[in-house]
XYZ file of N, CA, C and O in Angstrom:
292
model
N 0.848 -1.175 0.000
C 0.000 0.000 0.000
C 0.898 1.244 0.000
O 1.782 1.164 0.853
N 0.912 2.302 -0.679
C 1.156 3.452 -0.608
C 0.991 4.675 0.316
O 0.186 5.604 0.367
N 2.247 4.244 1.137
C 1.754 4.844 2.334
C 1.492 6.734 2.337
O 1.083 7.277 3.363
N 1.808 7.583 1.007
C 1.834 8.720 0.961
C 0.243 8.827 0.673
O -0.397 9.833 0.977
N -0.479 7.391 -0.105
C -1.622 7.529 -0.255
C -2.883 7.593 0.516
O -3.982 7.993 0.133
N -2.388 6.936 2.146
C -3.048 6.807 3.136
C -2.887 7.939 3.858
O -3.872 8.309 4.496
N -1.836 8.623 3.925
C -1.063 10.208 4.292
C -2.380 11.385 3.822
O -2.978 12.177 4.550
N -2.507 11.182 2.620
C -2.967 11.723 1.955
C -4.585 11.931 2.247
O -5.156 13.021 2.238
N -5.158 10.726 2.489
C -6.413 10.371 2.694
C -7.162 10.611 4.147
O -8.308 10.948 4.444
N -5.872 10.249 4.988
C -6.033 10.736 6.544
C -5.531 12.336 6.465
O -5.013 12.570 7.557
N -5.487 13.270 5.805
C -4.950 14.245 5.817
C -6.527 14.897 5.438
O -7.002 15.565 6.356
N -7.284 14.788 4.332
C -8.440 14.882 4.203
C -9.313 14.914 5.239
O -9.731 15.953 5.750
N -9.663 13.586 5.634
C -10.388 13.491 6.569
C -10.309 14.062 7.820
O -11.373 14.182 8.428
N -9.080 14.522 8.455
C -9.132 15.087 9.580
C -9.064 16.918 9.438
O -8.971 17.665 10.412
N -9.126 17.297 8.223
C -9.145 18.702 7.908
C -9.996 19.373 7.774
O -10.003 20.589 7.581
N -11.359 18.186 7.920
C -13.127 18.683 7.850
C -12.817 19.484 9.582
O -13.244 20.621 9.783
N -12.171 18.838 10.516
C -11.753 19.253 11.495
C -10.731 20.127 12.636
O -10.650 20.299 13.852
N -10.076 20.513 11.457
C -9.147 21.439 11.704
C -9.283 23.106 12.409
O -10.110 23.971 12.122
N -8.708 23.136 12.918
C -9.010 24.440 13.875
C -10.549 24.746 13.668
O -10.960 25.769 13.121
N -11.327 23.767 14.155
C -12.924 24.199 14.048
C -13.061 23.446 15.553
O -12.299 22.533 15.872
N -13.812 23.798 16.173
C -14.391 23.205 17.265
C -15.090 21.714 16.701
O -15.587 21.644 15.577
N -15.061 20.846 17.408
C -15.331 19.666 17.240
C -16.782 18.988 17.236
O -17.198 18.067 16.533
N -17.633 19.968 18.562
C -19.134 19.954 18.944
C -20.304 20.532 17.863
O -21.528 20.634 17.941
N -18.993 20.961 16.482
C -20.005 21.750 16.135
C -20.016 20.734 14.117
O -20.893 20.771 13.254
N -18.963 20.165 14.117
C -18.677 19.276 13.117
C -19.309 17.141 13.400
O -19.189 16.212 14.198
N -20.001 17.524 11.970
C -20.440 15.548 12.318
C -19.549 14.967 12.460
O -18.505 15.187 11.846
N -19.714 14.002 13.361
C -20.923 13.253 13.579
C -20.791 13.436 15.221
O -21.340 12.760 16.091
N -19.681 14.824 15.407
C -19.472 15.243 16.651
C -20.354 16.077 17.522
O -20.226 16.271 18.731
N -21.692 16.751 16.344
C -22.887 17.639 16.848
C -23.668 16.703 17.668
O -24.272 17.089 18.669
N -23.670 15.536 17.287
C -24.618 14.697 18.177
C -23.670 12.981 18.751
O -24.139 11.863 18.966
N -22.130 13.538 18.833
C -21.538 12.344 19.416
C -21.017 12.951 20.423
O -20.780 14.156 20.340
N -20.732 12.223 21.590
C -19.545 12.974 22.514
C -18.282 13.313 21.687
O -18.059 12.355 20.947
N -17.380 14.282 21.520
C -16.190 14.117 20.984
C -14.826 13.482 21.720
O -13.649 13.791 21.537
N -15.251 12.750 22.378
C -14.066 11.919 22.967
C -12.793 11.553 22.259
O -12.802 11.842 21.062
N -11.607 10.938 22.752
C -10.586 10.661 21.966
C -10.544 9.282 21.349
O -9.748 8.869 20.506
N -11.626 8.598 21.970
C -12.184 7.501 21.597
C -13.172 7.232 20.432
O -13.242 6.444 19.488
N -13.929 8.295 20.959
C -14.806 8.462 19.603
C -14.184 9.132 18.387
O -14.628 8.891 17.264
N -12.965 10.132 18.622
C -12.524 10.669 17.438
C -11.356 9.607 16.789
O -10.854 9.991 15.732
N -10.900 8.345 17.318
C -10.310 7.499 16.706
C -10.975 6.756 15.673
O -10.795 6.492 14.484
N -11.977 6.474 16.753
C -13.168 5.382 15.731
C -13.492 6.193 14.268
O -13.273 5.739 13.145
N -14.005 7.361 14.561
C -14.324 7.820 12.815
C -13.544 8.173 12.563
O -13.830 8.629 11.456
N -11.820 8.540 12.854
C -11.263 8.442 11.668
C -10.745 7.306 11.301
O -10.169 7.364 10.215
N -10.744 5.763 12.092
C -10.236 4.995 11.730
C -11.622 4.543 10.436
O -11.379 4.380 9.240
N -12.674 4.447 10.911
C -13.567 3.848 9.889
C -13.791 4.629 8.903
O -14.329 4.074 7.944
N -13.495 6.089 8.757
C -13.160 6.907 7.667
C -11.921 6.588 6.686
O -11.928 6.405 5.469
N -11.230 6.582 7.284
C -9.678 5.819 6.822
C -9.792 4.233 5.955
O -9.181 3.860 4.953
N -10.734 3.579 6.720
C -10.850 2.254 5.814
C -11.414 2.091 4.817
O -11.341 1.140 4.039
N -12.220 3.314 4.751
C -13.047 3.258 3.731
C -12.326 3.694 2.257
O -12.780 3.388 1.154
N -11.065 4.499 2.509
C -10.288 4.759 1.365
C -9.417 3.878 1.169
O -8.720 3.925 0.155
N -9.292 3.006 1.991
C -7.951 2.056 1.535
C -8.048 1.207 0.127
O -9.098 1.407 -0.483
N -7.280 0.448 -0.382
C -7.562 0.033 -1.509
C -7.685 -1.772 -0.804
O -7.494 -2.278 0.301
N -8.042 -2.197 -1.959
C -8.727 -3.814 -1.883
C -7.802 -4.984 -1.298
O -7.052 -5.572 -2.077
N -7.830 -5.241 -0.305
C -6.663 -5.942 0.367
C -6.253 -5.625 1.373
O -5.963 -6.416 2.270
N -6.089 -3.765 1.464
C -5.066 -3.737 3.062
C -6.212 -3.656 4.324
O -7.429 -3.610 4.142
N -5.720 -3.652 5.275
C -7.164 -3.549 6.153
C -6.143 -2.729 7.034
O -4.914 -2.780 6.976
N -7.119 -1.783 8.056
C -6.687 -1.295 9.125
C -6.550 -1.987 10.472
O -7.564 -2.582 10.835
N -5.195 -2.042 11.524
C -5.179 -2.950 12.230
C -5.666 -1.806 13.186
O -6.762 -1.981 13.718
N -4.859 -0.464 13.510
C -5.619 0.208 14.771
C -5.204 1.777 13.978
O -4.561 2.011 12.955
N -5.910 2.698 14.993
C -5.851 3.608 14.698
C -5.780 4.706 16.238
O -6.803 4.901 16.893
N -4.301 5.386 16.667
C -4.288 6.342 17.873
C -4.542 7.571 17.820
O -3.779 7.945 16.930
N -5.043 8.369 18.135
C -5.458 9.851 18.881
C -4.801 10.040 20.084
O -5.009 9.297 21.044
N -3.842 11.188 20.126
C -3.456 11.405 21.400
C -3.904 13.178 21.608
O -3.947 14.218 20.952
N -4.134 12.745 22.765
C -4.902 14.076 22.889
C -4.189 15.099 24.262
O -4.621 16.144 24.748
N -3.012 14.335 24.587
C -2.025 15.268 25.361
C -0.785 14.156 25.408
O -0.845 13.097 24.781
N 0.258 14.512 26.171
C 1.248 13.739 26.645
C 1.168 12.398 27.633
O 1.213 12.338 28.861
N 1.054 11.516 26.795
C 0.854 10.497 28.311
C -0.984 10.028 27.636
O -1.615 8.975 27.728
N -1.136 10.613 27.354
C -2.711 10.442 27.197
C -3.538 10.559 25.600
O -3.793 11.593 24.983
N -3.886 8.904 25.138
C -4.289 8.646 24.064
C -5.061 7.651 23.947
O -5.313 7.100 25.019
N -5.533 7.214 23.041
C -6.843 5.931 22.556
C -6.433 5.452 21.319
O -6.152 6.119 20.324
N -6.420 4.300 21.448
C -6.396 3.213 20.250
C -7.636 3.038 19.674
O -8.430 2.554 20.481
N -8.115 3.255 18.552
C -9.166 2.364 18.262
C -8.391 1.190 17.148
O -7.391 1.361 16.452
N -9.485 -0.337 17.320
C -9.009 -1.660 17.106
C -9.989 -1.974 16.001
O -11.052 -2.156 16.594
N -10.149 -2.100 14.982
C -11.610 -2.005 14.598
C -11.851 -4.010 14.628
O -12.948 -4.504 14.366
């Protein structure tokens, strides 16, 4: 897999979110925005671009020093 292509794709997806408040962007208006919950959609956002074969094993959010979430899908 092309990893500049997954770069690329997770670069997208997390830029709907970029210096915007989080409470106010889907699927965060009506999710908690946890670091848990913000792993999960970008990991299942992320899989959805991959190409036919690779699969996602996990996906981390760290949301300070010392302090982060795996999502496992």
């Amino acid at each position: 897999c092309d990893f500049h292509a997954v770069e690329r794709s997770l670069h997208a997806i997390a830029a709907r979110f970029h210096n915007r408040s989080l409470n106010e962007r889907p699927p965060f208006d009506r999710l908690n925005p946890t670091a848990e919950h913000v792993a999960m959609h970008l990991a299942t956002e992320l899989a959805r671009t991959l190409p036919a074969g690779v699969a996602l094993y996990s996906l981390t959010v760290t949301e300070a020093p010392g302090c982060a979430a795996t999502y496992l899908p």
